[in-house]
Coordinates of N, CA, C and O in Angstrom, one line a residue:
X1 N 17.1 -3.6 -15.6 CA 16.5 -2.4 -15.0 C 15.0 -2.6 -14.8 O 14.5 -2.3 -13.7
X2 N 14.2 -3.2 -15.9 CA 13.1 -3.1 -15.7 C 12.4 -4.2 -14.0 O 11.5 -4.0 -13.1
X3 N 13.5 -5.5 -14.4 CA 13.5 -6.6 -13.8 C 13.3 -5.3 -12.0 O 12.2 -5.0 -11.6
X4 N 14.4 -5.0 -11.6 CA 14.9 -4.3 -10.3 C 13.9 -3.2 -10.2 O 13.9 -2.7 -9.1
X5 N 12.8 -2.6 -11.3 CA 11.9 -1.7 -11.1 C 10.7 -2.5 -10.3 O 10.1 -2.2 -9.3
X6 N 10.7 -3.5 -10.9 CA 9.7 -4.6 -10.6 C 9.6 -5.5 -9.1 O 8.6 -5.9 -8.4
X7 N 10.9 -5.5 -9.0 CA 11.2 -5.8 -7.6 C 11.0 -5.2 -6.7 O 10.5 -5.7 -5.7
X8 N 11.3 -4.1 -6.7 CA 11.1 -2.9 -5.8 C 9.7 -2.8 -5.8 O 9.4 -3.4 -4.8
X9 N 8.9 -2.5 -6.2 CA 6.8 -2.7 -6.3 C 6.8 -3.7 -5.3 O 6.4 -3.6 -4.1
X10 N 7.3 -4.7 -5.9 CA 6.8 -6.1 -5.0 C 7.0 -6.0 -3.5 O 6.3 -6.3 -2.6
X11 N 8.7 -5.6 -3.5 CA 8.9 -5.5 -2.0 C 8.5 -4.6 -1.7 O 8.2 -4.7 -0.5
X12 N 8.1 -3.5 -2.1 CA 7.0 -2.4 -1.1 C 5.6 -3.0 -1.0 O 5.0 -2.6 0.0
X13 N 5.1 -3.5 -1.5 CA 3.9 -4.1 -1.4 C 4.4 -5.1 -0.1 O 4.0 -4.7 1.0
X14 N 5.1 -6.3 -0.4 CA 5.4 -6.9 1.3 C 5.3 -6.2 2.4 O 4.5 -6.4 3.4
X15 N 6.7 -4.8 2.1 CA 6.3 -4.2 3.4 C 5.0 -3.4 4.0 O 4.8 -3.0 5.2
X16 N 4.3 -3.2 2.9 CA 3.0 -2.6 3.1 C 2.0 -3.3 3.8 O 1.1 -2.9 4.6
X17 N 2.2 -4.4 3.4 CA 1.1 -5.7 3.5 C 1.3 -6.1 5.2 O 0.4 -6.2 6.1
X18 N 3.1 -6.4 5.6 CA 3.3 -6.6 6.4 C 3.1 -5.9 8.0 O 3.0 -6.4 9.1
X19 N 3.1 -4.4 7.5 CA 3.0 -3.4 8.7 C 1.5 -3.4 8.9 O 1.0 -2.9 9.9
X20 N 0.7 -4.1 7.8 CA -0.8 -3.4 7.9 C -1.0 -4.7 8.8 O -1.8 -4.7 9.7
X21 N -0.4 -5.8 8.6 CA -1.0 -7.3 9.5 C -0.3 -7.0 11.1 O -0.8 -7.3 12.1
X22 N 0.8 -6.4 11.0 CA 1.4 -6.1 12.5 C -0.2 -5.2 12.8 O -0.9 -6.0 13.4
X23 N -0.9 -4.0 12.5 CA -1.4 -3.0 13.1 C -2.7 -3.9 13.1 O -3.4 -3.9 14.1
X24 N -3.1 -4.6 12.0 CA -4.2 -5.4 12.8 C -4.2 -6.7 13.8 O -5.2 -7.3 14.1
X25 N -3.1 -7.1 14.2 CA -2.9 -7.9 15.1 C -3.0 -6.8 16.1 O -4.2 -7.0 16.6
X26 N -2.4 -5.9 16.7 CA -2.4 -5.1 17.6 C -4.0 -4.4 17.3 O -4.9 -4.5 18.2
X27 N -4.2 -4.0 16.5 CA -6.0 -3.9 17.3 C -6.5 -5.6 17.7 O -7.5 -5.6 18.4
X28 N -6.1 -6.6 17.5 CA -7.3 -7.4 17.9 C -6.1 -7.8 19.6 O -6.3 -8.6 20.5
X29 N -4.9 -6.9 19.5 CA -4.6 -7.4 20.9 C -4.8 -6.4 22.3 O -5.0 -6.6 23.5
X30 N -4.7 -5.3 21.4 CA -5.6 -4.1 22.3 C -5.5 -2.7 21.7 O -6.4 -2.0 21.1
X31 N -3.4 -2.6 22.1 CA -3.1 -0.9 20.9 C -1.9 -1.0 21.3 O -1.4 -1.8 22.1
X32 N -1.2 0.0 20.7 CA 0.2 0.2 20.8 C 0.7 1.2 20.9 O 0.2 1.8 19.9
X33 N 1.4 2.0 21.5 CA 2.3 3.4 21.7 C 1.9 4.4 20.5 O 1.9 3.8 19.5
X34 N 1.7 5.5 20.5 CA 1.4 6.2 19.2 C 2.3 6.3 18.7 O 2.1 6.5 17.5
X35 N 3.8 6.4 19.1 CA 4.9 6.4 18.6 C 5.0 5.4 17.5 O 5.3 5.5 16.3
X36 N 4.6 4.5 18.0 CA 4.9 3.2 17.3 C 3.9 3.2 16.0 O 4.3 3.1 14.8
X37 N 2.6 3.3 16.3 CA 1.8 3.5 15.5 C 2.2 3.7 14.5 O 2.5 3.0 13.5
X38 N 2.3 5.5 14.8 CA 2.9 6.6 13.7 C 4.3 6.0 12.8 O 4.4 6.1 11.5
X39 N 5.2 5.4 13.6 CA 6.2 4.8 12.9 C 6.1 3.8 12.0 O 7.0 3.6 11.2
X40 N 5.5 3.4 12.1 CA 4.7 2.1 11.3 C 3.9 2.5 10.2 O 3.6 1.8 9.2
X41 N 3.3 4.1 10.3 CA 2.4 4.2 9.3 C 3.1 4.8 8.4 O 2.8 4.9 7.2
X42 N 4.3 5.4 9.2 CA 5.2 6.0 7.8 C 5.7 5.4 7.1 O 5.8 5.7 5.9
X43 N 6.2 4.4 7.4 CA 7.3 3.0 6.9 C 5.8 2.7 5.7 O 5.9 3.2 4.5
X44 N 4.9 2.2 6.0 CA 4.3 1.8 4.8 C 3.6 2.7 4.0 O 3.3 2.3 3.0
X45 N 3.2 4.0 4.3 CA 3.6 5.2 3.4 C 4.6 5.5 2.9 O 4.4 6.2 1.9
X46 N 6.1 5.3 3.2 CA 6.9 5.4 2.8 C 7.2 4.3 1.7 O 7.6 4.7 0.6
X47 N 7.0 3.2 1.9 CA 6.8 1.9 0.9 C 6.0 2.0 -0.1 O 6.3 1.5 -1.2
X48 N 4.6 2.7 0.1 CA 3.8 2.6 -1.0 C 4.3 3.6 -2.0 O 4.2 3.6 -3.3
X49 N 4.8 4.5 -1.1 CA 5.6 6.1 -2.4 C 6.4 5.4 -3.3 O 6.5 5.4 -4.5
X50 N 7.1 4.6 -2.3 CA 8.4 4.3 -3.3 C 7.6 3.2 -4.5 O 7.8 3.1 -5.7
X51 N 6.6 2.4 -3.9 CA 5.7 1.9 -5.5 C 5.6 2.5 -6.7 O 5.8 2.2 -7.8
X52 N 5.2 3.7 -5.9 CA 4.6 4.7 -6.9 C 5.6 5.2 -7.8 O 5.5 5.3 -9.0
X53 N 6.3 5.5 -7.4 CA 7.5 6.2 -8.2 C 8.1 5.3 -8.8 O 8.4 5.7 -9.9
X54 N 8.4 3.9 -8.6 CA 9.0 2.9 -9.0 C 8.1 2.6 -10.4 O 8.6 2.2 -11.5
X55 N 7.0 2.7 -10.1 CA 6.3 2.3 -10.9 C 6.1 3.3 -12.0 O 5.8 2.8 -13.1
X56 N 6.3 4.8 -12.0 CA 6.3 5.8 -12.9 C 7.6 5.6 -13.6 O 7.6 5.9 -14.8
X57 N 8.6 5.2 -13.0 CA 9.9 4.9 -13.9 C 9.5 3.9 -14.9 O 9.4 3.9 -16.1
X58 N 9.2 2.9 -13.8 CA 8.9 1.9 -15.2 C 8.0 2.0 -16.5 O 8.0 1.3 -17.5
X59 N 7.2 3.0 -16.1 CA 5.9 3.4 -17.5 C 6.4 4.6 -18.2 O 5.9 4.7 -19.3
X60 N 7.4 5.6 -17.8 CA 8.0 6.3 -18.4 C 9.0 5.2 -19.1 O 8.9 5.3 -20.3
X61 N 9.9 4.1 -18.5 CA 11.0 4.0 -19.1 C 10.7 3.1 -21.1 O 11.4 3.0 -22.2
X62 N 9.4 2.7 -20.7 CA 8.4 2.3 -22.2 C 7.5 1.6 -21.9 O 6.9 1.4 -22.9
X63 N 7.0 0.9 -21.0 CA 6.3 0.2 -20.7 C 4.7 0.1 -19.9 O 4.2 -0.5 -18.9
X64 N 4.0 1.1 -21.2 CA 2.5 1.7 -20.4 C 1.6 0.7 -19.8 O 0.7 1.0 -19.0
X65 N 1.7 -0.5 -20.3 CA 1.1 -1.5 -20.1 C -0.2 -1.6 -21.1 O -0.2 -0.9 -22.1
X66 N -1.4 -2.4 -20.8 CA -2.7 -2.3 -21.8 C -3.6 -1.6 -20.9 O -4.6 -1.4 -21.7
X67 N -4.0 -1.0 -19.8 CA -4.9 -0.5 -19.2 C -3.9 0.7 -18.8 O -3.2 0.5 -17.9
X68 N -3.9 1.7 -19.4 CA -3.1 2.8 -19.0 C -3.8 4.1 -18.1 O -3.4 4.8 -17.2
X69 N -5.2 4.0 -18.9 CA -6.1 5.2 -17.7 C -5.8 4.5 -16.2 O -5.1 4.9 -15.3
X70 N -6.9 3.1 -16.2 CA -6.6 2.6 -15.1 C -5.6 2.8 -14.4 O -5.9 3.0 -13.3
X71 N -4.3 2.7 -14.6 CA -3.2 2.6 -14.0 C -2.9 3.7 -13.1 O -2.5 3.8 -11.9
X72 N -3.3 4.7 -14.2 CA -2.8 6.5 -13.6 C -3.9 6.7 -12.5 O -3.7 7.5 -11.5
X73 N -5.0 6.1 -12.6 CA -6.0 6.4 -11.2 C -5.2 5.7 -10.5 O -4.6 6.6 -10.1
X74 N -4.5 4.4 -9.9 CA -4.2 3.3 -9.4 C -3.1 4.1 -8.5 O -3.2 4.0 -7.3
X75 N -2.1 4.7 -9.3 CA -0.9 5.6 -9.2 C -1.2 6.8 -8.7 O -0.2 7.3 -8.3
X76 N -2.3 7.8 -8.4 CA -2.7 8.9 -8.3 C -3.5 8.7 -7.1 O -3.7 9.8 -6.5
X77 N -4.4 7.4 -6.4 CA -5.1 6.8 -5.3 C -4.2 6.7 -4.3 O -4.0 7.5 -3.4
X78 N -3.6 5.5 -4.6 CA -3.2 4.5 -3.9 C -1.8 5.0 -2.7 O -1.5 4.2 -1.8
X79 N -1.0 6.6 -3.1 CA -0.6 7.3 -2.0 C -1.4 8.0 -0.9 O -0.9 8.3 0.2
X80 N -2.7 8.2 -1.3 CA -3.8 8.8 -0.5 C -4.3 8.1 0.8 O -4.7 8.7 1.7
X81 N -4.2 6.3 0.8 CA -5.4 5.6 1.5 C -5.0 5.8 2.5 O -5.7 6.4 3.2
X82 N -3.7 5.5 2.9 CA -2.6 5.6 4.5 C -3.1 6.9 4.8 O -3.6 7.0 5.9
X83 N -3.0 8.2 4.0 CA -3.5 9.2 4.9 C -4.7 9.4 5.1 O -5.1 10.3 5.7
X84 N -5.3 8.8 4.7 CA -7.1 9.0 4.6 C -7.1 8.2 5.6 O -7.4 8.9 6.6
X85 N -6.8 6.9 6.0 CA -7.1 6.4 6.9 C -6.3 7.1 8.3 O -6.8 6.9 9.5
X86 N -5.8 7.5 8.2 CA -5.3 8.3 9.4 C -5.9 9.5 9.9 O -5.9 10.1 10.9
X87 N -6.5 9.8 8.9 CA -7.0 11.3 9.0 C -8.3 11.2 9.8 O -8.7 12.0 10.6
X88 N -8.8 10.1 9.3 CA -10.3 9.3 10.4 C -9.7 8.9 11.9 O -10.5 8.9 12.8
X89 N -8.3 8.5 12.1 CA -8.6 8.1 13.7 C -7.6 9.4 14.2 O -7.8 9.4 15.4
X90 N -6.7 10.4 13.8 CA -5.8 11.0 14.3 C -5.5 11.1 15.8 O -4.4 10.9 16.4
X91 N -7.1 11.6 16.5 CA -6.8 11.8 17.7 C -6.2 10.8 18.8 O -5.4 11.0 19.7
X92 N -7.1 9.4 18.1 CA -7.3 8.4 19.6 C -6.6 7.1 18.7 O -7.1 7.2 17.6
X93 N -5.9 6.2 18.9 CA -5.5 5.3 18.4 C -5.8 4.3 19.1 O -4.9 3.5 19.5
X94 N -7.2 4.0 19.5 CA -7.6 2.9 20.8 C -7.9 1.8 19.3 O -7.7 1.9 18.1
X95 N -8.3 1.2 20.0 CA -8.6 -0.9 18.8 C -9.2 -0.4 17.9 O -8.6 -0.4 16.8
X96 N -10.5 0.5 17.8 CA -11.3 1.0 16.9 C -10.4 1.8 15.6 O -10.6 1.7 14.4
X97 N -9.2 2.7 16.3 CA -8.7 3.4 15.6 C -7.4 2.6 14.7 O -7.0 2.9 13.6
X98 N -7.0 1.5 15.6 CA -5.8 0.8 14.7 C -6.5 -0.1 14.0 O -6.1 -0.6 13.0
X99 N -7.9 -0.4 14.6 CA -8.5 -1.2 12.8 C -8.5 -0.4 11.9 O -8.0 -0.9 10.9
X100 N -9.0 0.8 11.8 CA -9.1 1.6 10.8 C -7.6 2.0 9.9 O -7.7 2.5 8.8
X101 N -6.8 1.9 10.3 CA -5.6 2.3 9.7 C -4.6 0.8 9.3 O -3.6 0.7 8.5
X102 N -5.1 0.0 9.8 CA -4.7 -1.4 9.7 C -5.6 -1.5 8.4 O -5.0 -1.6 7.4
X103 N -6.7 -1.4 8.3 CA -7.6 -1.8 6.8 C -6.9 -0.9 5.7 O -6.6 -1.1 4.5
X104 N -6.6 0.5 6.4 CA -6.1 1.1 5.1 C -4.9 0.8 4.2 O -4.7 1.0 3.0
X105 N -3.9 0.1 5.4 CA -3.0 0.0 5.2 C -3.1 -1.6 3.9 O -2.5 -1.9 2.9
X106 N -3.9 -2.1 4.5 CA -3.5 -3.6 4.1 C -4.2 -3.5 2.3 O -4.1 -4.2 1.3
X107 N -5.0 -2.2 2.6 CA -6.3 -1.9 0.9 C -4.6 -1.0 0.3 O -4.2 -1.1 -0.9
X108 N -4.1 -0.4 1.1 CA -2.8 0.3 -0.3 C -2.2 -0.8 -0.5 O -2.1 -0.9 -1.7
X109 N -1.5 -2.3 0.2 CA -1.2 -3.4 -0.7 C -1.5 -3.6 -1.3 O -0.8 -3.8 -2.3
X110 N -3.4 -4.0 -1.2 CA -3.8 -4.4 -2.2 C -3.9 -3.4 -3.6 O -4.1 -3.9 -4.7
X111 N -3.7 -1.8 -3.5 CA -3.8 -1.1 -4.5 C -2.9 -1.6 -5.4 O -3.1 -1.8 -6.6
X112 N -1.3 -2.0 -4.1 CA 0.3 -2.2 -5.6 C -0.1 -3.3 -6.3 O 0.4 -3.5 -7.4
X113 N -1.1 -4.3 -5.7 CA -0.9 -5.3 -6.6 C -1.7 -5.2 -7.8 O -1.2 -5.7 -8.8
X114 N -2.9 -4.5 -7.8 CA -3.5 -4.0 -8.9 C -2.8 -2.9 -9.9 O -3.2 -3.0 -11.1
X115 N -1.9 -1.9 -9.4 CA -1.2 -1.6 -10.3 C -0.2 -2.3 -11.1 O 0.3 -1.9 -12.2
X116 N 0.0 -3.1 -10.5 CA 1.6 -4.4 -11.2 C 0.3 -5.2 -12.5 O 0.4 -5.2 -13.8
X117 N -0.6 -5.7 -11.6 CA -1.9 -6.4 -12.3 C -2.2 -5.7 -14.1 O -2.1 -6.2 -15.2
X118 N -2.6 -4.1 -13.6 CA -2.7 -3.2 -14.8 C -1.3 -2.7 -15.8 O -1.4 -2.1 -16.8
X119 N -0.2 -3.2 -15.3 CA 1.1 -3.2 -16.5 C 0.5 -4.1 -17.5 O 0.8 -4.0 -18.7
X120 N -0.7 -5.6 -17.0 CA -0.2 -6.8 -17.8 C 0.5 -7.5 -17.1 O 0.5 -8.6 -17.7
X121 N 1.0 -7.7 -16.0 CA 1.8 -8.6 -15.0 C 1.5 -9.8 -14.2 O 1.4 -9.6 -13.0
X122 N 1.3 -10.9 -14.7 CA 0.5 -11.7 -13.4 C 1.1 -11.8 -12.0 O 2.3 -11.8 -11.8
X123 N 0.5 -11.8 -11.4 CA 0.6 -11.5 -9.9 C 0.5 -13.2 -9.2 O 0.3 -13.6 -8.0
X124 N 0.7 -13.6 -9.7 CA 0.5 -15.3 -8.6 C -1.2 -15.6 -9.4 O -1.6 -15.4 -10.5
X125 N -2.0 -16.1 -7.8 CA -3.4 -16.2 -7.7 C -4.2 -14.9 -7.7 O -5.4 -14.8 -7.9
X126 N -3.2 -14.0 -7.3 CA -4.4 -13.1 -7.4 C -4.5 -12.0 -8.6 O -4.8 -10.9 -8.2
X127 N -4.3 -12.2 -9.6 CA -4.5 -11.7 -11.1 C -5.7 -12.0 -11.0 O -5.7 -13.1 -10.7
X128 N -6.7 -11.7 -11.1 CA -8.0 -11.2 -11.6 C -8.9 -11.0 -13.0 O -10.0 -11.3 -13.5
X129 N -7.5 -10.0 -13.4 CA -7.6 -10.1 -15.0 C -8.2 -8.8 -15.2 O -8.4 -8.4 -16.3

């Protein structure tokens, strides 16, 4: 169980990482349908939730890790950035506005991995420590 809690973090982090590299390829190619946009920004809001919650299972299920304050800011942020960053371009989604939401997107990846980071978990190269 813990293993499959773990998994799940990681693959929402992929998909998070991945929609945020789609939305900045499309600002440096011009812009994209707002539809599309919008659909894209849920998908990795929707990804980063399920981090989050995945990740409260796992610290409920015993496993607080050694940085536990940290964690709970990490867990209490890192649902916020996707809409923060949206909330700056809402109106216009021209190149300016899908960078902006493209950075936010690709900074909540980088949040899951710092939360995985703060269980205690090495992360590859990018553990930090």
């Amino acid at each position: 169980m813990v293993d499959l809690l773990l998994l799940v973090i990681v693959g929402a982090m992929w998909v998070t990482l991945a929609v945020g590299v789609v939305l900045l390829i499309a600002a440096a190619v011009g812009r994209l349908p707002r539809r599309v946009t919008l659909g894209l920004l849920a998908v990795a809001e929707l990804a980063t939730v399920v981090a989050v919650v995945a990740d409260i299972a796992y610290v409920v299920a015993g496993h607080p890790g050694p940085r536990l304050a940290t964690h709970i800011s990490y867990l209490v942020s890192t649902p916020l950035i996707i809409p923060a960053g949206f909330a700056l371009t809402y109106k216009k989604f021209d190149r300016w506005g899908l960078l902006i939401v493209a950075v936010a997107t690709l900074i909540a990846a980088i949040m899951i991995v710092r939360q995985v980071q703060t269980l205690g978990f090495l992360f590859g190269y990018l553990n930090v420590g």
